[in-house]
PDB file of C-alpha atoms in Angstrom:
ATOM      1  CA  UNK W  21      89.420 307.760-162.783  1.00 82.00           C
ATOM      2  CA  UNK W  22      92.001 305.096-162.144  1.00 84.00           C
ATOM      3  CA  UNK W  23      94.570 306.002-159.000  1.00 83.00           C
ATOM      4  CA  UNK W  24      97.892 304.155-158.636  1.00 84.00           C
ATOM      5  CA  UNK W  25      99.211 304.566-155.349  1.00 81.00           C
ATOM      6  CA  UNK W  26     102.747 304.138-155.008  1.00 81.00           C
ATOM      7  CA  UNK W  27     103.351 303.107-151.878  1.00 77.00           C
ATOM      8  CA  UNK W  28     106.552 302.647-149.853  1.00 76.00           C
ATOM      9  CA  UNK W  29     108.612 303.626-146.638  1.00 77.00           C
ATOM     10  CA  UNK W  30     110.412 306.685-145.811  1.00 77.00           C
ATOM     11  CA  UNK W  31     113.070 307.523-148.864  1.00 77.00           C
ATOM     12  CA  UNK W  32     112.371 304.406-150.396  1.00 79.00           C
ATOM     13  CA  UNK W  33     112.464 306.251-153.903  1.00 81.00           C
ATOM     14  CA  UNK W  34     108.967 306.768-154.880  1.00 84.00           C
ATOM     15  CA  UNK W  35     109.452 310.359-155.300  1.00 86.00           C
ATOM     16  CA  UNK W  36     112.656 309.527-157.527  1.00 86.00           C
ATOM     17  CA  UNK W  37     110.748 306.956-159.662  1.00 88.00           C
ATOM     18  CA  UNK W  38     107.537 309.275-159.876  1.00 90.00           C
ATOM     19  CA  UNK W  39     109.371 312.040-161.885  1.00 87.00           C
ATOM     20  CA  UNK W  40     111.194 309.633-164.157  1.00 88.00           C
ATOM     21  CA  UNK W  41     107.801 308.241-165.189  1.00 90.00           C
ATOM     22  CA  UNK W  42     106.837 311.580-165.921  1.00 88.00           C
ATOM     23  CA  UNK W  43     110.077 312.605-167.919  1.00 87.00           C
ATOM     24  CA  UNK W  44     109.736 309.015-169.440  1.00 89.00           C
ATOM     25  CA  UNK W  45     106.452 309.770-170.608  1.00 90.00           C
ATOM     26  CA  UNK W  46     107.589 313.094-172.266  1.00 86.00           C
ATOM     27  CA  UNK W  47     110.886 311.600-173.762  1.00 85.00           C
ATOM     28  CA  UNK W  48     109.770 308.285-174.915  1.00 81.00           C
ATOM     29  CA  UNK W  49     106.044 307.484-175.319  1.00 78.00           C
ATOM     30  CA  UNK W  50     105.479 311.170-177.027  1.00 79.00           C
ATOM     31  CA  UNK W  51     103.608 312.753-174.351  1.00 79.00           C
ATOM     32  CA  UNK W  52     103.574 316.400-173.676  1.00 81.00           C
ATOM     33  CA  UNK W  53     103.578 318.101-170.641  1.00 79.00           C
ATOM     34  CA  UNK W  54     100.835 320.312-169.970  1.00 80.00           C
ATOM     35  CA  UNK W  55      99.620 323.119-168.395  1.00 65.00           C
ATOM     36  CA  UNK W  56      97.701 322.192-165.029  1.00 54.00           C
ATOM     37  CA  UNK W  57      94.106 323.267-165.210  1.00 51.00           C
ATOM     38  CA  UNK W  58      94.438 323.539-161.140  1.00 48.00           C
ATOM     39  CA  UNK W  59      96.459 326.745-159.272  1.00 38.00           C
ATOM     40  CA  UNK W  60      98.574 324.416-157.708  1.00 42.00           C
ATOM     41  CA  UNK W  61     102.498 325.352-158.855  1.00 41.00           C
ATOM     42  CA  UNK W  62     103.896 322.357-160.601  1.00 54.00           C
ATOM     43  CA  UNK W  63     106.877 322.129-158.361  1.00 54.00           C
ATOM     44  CA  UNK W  64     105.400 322.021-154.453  1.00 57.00           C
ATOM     45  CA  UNK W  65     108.618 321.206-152.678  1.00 61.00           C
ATOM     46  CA  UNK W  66     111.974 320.108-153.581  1.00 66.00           C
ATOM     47  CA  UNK W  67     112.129 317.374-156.135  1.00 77.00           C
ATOM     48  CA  UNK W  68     108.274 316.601-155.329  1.00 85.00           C
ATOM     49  CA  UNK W  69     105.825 317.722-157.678  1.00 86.00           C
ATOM     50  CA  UNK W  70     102.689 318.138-159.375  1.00 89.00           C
ATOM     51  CA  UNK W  71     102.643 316.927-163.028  1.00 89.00           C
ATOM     52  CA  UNK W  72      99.894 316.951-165.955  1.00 91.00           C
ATOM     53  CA  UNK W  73     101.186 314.817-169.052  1.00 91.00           C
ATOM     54  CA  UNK W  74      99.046 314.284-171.875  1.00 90.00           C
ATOM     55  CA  UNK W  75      99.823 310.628-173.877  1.00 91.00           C
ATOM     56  CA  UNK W  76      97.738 310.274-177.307  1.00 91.00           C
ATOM     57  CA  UNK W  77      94.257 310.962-175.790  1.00 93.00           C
ATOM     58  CA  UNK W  78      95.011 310.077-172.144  1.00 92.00           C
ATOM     59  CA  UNK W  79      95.458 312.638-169.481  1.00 93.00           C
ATOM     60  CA  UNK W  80      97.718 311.486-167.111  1.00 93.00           C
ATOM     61  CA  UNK W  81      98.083 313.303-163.508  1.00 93.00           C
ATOM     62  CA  UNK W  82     101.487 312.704-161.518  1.00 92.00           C
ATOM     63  CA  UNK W  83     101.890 313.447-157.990  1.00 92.00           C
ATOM     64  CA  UNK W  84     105.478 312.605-156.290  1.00 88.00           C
ATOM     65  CA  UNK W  85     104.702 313.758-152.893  1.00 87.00           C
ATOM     66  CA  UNK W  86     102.858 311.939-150.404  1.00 81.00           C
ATOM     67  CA  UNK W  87     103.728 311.677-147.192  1.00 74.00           C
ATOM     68  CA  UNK W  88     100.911 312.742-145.201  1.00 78.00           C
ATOM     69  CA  UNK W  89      97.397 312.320-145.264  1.00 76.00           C
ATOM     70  CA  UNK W  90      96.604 316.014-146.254  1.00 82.00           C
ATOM     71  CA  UNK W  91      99.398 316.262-149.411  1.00 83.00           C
ATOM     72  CA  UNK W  92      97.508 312.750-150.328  1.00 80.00           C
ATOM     73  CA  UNK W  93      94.006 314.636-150.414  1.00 81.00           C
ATOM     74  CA  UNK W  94      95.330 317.538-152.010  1.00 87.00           C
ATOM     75  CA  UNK W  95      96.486 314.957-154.775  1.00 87.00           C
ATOM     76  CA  UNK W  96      93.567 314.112-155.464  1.00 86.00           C
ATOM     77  CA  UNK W  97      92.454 317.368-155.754  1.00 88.00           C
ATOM     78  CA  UNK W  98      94.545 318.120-158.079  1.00 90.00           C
ATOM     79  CA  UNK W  99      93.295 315.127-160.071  1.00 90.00           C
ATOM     80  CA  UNK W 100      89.892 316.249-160.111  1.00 88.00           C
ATOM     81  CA  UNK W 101      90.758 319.317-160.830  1.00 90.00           C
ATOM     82  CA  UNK W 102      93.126 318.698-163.904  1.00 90.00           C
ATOM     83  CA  UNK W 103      89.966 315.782-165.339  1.00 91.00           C
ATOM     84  CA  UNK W 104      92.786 313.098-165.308  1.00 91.00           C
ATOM     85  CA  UNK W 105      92.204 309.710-166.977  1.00 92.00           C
ATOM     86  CA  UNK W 106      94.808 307.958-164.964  1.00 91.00           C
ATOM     87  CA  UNK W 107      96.663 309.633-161.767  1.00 90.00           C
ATOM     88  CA  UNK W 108      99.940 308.306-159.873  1.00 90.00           C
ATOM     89  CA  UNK W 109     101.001 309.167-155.927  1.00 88.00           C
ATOM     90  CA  UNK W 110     103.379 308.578-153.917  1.00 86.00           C
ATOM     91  CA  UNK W 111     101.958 307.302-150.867  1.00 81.00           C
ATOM     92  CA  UNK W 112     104.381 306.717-147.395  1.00 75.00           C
ATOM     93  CA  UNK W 113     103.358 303.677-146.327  1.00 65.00           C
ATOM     94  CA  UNK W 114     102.921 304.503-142.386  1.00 57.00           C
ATOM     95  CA  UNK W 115      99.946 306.530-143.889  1.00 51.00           C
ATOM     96  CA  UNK W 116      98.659 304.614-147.304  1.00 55.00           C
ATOM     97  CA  UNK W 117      95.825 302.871-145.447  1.00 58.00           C
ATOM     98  CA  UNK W 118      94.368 305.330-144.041  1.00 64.00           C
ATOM     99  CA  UNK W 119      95.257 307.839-147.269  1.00 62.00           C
ATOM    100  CA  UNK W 120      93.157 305.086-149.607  1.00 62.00           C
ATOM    101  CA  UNK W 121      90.121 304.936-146.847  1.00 64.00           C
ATOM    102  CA  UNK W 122      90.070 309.370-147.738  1.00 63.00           C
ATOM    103  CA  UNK W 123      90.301 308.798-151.336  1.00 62.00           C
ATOM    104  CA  UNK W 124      87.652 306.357-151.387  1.00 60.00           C
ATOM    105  CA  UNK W 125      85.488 308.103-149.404  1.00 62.00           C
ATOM    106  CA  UNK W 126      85.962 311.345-152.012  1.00 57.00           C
ATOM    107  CA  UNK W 127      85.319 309.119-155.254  1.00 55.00           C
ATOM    108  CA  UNK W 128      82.517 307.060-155.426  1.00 49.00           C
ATOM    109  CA  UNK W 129      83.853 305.443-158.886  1.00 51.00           C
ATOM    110  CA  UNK W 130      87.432 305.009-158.079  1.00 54.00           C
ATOM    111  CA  UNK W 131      89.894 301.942-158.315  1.00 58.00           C
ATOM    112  CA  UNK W 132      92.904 302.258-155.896  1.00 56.00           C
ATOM    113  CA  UNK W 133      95.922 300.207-157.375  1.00 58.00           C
ATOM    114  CA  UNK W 134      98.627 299.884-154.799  1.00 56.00           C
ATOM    115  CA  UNK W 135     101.925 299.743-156.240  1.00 60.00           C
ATOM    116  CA  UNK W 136     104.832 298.579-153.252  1.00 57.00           C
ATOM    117  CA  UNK W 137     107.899 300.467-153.085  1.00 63.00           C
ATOM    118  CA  UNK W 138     110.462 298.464-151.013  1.00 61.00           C
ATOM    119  CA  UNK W 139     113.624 300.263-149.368  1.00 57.00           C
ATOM    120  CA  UNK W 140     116.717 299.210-151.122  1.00 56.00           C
ATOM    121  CA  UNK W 141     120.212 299.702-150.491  1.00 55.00           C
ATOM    122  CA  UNK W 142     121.917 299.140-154.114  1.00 57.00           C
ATOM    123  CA  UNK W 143     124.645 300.597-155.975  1.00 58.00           C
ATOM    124  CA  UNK W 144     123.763 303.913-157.775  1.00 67.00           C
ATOM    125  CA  UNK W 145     123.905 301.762-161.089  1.00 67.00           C
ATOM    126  CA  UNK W 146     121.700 298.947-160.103  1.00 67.00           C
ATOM    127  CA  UNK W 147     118.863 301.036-158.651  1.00 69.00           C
ATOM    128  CA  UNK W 148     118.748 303.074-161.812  1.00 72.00           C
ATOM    129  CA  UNK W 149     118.706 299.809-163.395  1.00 73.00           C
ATOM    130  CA  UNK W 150     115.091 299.026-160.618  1.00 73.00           C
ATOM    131  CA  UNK W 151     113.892 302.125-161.148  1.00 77.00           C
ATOM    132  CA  UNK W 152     113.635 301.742-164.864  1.00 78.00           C
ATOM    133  CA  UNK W 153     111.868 298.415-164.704  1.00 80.00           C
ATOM    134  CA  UNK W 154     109.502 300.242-161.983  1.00 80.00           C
ATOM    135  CA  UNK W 155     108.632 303.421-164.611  1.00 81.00           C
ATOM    136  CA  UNK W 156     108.279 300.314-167.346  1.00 80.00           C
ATOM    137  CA  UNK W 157     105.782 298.514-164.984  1.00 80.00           C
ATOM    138  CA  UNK W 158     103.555 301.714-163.930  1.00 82.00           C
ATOM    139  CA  UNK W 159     103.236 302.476-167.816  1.00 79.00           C
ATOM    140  CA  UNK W 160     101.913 299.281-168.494  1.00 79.00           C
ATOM    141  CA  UNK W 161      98.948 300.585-165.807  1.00 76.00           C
ATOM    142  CA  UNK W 162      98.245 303.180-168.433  1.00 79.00           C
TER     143      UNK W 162
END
């Protein structure tokens, strides 16, 4: 299993950018959302969520909350759980080290990709403009 983490500070938009790449990878790379093999409720708090998309043979697992060490391990839970080929997180930056020291320790074969998130203050226009290149970027992980 491959694990991007997308790191960043406090409201810096990972969430945001997390669930385009999801709605990106329904609407424009033919991927299907699917049901999650894992209890978990897709939607775990407000726009944050817990997404299973399914691109040609790829399972791909996307998490957009991850602010704390435990919703990080529960990520990956939910990764496991769902047999993902590829996974994305959000990650808050105050707690990504120590969040990729507990995921390593779980996963003896995985590969931790951090993926930085700065904190921008742009025009509602120009960050949907960044946050389109961003989904472009993490879809060339795939």
């Amino acid at each position: 299993m491959k694990i991007v983490a997308l790191a960043g500070e406090r409201d810096s938009g990972k969430s945001t950018v997390l669930n385009n790449f999801a709605t990106f990878l329904c609407n424009s790379q033919g991927g299907q959302l699917i049901n999650s093999r894992s209890a978990k409720v897709a939607l775990i708090s407000g726009k944050d969520k817990r997404q299973v998309v399914q691109v040609g043979p790829k399972i791909i697992c996307i998490c957009s909350m991850g602010d704390n060490d435990i919703a990080v391990r529960d990520n990956f839970r939910f990764f496991v759980a769902n047999k993902c080929d590829i996974a994305f997180s959000a990650c808050r930056s105050c707690a990504y080290t120590k969040s990729v020291k507990e995921l390593k320790k779980q996963a003896t074969r995985l590969k931790v990709f951090p993926y930085y998130v700065g904190k921008m203050k742009e025009t509602s226009s120009r960050q949907v403009a960044i946050d389109m290149q961003t989904v472009q970027q993490l879809y060339l992980m795939i």
